[in-house]
PDB file of C-alpha atoms in Angstrom:
ATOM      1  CA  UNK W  25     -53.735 -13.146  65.664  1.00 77.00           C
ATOM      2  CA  UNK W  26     -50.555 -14.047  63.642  1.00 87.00           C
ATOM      3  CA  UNK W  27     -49.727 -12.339  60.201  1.00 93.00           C
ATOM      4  CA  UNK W  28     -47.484 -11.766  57.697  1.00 96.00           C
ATOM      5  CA  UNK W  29     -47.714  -8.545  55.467  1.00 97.00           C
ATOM      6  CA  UNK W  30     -45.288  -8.057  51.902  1.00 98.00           C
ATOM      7  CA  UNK W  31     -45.646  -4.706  51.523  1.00 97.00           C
ATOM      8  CA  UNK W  32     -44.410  -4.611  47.706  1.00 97.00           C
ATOM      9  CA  UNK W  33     -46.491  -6.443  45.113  1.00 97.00           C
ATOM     10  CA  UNK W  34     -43.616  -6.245  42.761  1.00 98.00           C
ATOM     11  CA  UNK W  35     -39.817  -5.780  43.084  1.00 98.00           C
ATOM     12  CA  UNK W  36     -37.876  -4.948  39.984  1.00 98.00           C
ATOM     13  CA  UNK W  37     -33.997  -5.781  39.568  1.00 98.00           C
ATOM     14  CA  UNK W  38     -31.086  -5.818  36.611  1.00 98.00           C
ATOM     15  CA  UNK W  39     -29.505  -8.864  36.661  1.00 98.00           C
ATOM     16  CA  UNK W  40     -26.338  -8.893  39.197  1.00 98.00           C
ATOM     17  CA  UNK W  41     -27.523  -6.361  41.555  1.00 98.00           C
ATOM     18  CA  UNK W  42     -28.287  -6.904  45.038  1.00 98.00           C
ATOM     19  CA  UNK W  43     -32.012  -8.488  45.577  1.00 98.00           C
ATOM     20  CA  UNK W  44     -34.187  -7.622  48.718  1.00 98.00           C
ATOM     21  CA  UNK W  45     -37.874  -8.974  49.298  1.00 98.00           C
ATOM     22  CA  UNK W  46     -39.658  -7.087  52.512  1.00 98.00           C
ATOM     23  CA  UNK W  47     -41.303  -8.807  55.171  1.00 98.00           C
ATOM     24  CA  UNK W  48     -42.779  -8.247  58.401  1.00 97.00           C
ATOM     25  CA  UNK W  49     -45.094 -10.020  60.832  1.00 96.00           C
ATOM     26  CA  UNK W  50     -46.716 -10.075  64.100  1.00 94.00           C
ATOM     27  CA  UNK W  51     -47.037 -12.914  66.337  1.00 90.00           C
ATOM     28  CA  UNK W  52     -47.676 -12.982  70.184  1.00 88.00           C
ATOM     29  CA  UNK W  53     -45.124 -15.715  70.748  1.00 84.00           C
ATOM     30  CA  UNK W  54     -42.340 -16.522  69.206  1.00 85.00           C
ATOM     31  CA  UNK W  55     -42.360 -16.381  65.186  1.00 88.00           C
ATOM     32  CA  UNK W  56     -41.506 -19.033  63.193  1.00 94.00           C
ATOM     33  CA  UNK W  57     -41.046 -17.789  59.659  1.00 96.00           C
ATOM     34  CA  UNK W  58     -40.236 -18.785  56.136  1.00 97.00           C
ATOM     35  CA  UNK W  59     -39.692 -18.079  52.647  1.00 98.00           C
ATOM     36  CA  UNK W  60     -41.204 -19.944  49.904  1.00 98.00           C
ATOM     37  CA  UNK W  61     -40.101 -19.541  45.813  1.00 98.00           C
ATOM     38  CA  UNK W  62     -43.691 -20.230  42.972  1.00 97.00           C
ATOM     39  CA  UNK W  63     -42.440 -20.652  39.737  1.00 94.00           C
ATOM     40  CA  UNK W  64     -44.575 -20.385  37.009  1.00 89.00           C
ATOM     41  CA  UNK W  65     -47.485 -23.091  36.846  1.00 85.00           C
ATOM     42  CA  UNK W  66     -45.304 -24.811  39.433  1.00 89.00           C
ATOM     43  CA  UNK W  67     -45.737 -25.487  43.496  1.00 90.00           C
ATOM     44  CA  UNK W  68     -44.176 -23.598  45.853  1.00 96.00           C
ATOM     45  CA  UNK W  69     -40.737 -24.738  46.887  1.00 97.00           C
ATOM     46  CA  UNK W  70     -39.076 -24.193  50.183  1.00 97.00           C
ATOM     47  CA  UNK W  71     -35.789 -21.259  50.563  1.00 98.00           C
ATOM     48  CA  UNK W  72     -35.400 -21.002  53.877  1.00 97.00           C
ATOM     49  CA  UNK W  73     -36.626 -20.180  57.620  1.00 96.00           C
ATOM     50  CA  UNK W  74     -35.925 -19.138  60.565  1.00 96.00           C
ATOM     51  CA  UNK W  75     -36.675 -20.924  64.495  1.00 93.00           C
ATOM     52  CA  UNK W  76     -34.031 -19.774  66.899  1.00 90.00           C
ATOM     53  CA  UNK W  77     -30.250 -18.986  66.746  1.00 89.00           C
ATOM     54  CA  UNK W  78     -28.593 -16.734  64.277  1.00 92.00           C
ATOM     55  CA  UNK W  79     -30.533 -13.911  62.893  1.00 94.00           C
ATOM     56  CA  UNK W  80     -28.864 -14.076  59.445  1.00 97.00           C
ATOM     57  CA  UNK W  81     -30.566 -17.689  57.766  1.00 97.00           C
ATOM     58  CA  UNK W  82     -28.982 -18.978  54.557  1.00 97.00           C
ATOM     59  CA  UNK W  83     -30.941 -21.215  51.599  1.00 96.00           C
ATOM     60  CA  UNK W  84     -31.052 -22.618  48.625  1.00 93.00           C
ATOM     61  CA  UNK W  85     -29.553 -20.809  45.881  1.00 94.00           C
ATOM     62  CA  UNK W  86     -28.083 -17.944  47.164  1.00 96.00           C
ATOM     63  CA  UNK W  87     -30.544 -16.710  49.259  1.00 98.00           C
ATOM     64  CA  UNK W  88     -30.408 -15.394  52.808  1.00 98.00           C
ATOM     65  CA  UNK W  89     -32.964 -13.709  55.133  1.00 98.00           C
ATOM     66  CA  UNK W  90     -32.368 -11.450  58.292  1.00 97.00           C
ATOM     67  CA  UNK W  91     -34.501 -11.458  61.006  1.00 97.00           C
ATOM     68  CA  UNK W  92     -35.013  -8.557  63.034  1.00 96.00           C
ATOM     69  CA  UNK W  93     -37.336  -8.824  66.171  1.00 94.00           C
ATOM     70  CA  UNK W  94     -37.156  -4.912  66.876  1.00 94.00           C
ATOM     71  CA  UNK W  95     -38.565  -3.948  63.725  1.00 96.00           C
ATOM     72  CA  UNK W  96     -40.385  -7.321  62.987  1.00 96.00           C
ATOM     73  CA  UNK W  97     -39.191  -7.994  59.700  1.00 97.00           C
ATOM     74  CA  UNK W  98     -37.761 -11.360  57.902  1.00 98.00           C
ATOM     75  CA  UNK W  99     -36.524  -9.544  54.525  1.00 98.00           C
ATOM     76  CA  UNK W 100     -35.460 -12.039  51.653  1.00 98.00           C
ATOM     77  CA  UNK W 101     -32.069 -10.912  49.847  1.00 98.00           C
ATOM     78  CA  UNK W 102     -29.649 -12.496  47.076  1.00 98.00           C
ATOM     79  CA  UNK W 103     -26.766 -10.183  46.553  1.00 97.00           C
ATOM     80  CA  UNK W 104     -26.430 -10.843  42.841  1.00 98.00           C
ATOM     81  CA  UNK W 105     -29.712 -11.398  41.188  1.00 98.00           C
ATOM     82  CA  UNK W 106     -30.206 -13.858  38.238  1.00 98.00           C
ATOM     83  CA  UNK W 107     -32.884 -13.969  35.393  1.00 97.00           C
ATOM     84  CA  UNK W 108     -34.018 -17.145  36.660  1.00 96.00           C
ATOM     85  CA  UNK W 109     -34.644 -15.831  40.240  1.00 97.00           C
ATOM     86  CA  UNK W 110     -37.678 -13.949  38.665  1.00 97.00           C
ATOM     87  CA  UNK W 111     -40.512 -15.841  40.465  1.00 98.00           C
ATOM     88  CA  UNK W 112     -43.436 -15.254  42.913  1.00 98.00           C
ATOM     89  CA  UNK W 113     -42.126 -14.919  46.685  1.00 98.00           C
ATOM     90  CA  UNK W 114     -44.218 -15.881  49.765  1.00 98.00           C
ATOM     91  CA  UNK W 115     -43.197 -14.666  53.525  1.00 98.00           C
ATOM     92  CA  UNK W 116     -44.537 -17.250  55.764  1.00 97.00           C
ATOM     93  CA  UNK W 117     -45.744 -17.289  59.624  1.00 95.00           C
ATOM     94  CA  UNK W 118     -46.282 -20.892  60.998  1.00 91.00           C
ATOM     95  CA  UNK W 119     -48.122 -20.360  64.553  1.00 82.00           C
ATOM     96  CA  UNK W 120     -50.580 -23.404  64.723  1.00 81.00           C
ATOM     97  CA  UNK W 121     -50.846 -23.143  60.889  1.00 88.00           C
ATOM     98  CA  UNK W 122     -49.032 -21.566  57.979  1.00 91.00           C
ATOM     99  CA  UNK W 123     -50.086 -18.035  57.043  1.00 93.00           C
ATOM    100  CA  UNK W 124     -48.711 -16.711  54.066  1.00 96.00           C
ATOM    101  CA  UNK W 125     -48.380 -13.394  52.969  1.00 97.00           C
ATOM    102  CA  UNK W 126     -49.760 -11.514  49.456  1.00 97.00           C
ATOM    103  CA  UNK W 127     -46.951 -12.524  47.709  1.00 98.00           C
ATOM    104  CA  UNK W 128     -44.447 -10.210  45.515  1.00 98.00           C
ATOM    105  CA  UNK W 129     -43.320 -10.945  41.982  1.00 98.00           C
ATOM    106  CA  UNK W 130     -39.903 -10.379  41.627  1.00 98.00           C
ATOM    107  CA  UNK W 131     -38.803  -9.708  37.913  1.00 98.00           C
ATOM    108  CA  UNK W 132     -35.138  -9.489  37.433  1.00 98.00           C
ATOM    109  CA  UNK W 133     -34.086  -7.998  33.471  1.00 97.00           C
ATOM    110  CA  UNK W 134     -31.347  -9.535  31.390  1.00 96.00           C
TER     111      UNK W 134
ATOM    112  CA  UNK Y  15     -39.583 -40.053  42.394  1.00 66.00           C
ATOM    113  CA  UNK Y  16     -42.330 -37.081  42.534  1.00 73.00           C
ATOM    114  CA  UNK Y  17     -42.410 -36.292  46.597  1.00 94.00           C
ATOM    115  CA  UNK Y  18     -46.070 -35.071  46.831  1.00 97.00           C
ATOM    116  CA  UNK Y  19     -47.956 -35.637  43.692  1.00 97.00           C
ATOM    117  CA  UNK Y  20     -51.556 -34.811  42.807  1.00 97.00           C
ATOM    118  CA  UNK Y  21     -53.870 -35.497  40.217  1.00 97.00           C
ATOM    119  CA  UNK Y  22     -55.474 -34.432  37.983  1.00 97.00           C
ATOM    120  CA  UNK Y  23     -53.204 -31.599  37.165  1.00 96.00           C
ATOM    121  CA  UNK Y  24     -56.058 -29.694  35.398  1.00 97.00           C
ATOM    122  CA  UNK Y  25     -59.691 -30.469  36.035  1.00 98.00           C
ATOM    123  CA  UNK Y  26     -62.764 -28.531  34.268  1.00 98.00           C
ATOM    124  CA  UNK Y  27     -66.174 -29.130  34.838  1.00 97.00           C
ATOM    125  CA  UNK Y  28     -69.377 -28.469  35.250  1.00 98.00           C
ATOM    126  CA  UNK Y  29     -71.333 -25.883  38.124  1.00 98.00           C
ATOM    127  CA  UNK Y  30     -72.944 -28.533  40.315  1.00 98.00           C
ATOM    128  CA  UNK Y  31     -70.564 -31.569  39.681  1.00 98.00           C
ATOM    129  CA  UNK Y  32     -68.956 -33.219  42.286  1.00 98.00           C
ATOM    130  CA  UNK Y  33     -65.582 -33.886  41.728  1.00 98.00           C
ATOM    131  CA  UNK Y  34     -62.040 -35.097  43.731  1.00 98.00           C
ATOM    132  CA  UNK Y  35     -58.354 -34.192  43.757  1.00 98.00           C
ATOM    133  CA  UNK Y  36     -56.209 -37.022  45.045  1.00 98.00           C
ATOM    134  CA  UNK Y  37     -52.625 -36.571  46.683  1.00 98.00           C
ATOM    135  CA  UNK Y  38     -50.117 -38.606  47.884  1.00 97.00           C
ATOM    136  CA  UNK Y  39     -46.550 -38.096  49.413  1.00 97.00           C
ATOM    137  CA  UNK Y  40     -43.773 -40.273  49.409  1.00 96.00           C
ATOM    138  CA  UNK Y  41     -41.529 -38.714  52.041  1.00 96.00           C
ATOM    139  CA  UNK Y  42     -42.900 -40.423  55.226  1.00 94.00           C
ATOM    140  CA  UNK Y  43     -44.309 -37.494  56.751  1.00 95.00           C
ATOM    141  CA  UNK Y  44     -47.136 -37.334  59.447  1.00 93.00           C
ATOM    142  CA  UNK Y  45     -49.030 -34.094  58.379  1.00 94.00           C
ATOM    143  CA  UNK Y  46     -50.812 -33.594  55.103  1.00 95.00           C
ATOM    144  CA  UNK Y  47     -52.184 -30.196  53.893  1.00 95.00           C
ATOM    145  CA  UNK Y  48     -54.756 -28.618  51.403  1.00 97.00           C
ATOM    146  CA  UNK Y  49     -54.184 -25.005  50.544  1.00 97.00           C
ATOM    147  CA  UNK Y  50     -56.291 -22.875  48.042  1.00 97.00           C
ATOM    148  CA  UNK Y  51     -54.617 -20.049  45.737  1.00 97.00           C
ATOM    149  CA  UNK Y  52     -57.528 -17.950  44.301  1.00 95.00           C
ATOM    150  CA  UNK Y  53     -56.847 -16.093  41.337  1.00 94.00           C
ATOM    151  CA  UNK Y  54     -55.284 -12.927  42.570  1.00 95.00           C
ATOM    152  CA  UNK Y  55     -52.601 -15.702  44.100  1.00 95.00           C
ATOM    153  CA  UNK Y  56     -53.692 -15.448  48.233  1.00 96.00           C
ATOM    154  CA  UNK Y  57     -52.621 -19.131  49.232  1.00 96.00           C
ATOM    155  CA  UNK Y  58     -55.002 -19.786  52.350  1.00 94.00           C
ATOM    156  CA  UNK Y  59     -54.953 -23.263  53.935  1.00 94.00           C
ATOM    157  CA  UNK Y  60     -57.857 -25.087  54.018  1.00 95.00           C
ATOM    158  CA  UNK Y  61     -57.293 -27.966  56.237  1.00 93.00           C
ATOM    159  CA  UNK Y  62     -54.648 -30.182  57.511  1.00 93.00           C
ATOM    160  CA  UNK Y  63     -54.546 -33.710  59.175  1.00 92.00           C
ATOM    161  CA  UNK Y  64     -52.030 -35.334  60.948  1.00 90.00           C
ATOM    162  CA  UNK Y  65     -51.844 -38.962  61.611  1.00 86.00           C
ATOM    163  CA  UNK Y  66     -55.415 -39.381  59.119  1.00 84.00           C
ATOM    164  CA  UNK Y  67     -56.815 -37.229  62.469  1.00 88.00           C
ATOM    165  CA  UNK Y  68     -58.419 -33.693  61.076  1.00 89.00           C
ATOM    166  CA  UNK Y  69     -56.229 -31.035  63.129  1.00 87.00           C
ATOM    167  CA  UNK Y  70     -57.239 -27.694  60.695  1.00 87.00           C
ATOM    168  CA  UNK Y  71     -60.625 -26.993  59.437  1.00 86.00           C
ATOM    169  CA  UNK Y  72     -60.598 -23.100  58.385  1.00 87.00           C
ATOM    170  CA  UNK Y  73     -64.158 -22.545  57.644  1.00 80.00           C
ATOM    171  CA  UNK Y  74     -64.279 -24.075  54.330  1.00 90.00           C
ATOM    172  CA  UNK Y  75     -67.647 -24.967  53.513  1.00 92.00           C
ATOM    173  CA  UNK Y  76     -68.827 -28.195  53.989  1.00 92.00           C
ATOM    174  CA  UNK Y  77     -68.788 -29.087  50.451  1.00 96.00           C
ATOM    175  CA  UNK Y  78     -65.413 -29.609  51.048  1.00 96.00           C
ATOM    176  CA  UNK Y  79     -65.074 -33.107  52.593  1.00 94.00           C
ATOM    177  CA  UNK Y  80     -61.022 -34.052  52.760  1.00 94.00           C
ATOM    178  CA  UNK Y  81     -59.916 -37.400  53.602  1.00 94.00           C
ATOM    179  CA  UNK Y  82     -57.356 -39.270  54.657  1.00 93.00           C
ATOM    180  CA  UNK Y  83     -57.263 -43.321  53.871  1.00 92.00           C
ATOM    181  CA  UNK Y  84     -53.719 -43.643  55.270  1.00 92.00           C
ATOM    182  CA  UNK Y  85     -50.870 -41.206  56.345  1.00 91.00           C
ATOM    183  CA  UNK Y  86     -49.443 -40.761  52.510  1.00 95.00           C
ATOM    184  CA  UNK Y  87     -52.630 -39.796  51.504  1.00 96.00           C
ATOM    185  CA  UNK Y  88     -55.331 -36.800  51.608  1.00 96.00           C
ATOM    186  CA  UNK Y  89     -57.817 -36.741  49.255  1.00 96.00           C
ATOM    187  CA  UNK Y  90     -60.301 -33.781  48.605  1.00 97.00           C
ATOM    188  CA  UNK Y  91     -63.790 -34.470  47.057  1.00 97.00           C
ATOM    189  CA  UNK Y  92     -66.243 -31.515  46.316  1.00 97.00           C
ATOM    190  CA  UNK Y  93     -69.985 -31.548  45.799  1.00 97.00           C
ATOM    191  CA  UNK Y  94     -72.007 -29.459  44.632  1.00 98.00           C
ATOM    192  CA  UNK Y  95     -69.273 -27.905  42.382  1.00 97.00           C
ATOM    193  CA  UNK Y  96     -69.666 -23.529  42.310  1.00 97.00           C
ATOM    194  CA  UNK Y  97     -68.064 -20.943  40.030  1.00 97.00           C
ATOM    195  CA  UNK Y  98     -66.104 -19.648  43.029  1.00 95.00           C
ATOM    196  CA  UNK Y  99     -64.540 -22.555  43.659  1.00 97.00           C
ATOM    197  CA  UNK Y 100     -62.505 -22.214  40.401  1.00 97.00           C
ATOM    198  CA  UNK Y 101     -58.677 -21.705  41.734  1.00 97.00           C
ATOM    199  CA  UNK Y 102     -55.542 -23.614  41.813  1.00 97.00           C
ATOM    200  CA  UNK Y 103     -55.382 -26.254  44.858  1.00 98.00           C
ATOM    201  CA  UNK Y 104     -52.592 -26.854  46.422  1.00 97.00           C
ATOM    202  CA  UNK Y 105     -51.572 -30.159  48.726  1.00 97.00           C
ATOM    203  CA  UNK Y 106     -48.650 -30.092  50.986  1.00 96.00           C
ATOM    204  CA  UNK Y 107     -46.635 -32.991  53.843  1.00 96.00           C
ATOM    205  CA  UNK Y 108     -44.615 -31.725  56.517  1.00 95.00           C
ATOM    206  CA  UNK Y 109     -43.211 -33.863  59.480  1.00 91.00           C
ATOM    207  CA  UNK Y 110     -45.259 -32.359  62.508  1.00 78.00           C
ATOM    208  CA  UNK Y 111     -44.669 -28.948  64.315  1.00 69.00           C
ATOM    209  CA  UNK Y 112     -44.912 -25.473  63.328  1.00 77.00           C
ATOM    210  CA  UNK Y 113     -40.720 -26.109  63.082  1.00 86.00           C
ATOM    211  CA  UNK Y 114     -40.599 -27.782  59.529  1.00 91.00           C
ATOM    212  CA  UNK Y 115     -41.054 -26.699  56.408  1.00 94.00           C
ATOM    213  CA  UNK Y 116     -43.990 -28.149  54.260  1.00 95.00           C
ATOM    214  CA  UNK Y 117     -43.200 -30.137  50.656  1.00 96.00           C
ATOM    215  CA  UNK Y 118     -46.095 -29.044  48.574  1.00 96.00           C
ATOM    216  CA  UNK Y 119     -47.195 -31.209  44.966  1.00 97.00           C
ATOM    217  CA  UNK Y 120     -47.448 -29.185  41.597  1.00 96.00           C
ATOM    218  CA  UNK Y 121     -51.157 -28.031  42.300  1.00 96.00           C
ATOM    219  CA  UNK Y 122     -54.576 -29.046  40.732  1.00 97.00           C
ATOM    220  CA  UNK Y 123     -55.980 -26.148  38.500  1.00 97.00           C
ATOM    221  CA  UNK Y 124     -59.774 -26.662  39.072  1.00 98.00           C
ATOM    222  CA  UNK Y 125     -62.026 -24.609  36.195  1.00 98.00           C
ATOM    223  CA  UNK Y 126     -65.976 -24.912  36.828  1.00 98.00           C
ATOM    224  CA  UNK Y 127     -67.869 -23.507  34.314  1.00 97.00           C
TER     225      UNK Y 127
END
């Protein structure tokens, strides 16, 4: 069965330093993954994802995500972190459906 | 122009009311989505239909009737309304495949009391 585990809940950051949100899944075939942004009271919006090609995957503002099929991992990262990047983060696995995983709050401090 | 919008954007009611969430999507796609995001914020989907066909049913009780009058709509309707069924509900539109990413409306914040 396809999953997708965050293993941090929260991720804590001053403003301008370097960003990373963990992922890693498991899939039989191959993974289709993605990264989704919940603002507050809002829907989730779309970042970024990764099918085939280049490991390194560039979004929307400013964020990029590495896979890594050895260690099965699809981390999130924004080198310079901005107080309005603080948000909820999903880690997604599409395999016949979308499986998301726990989520991690990412608070970054003026 | 809203791309998937639902509505209501709140709705409280009653244990044992029936009740529906309506969604529609303006961005052509073929695939239309229901997700629920309980209070701890696990998003699970609940079903998804492609083409007004059912394609995901994930063991949502059958309370939980969806449906689709056209491909920019999928409507949920609830009977029977229980205190667990209080969460945020989510609906989403993707162009088919597993490849695309999914366009999902501002959520419907259901409250049974």
């Amino acid at each position: 069965a396809q999953s997708v585990a965050q293993p941090e809940d929260q991720v804590n950051v001053a403003e301008g330093n370097p960003l990373t949100v963990k992922c890693t899944y498991s899939v039989s075939g191959n993974p289709y993954l993605f990264w989704y942004v919940q603002y507050p009271n809002r829907g989730l919006q779309f970042l970024l994802k990764y099918i085939t090609g280049d490991n390194l995957v560039k979004g929307s503002y400013g964020f990029e995500a590495e896979f890594n099929k050895s260690q099965t991992s699809f981390h999130l990262k924004k080198p310079s972190a901005l107080v309005s990047d603080s948000a909820l983060y999903f880690c997604a696995l599409n395999d016949y459906k979308l499986s998301f995983g726990a989520g991690t709050t990412v608070t970054v401090r003026a | 122009d809203t791309a998937v919008s639902q509505t209501p954007k709140y709705l409280v009611t009653q244990m044992g009311n029936d009740k529906s969430i309506k969604c529609e999507q303006n961005l052509g796609h073929d695939t239309m989505y229901w997700y629920k995001q309980d209070s701890k914020k696990f998003l699970k989907i609940m079903f998804s239909y492609n083409n007004k066909e059912l394609i995901i049913n994930e063991t949502v009780p059958n309370r939980f009737s969806p449906k689709s009058p056209d491909k920019a709509h999928l409507n949920l309707h609830i009977n029977s309304l229980e205190l667990g069924d209080s969460a945020v509900y989510f609906c989403a539109s993707s162009q088919e495949s597993g490849v695309n990413e999914q366009f999902f409306g501002p959520g419907t914040r259901l409250t049974v009391l």
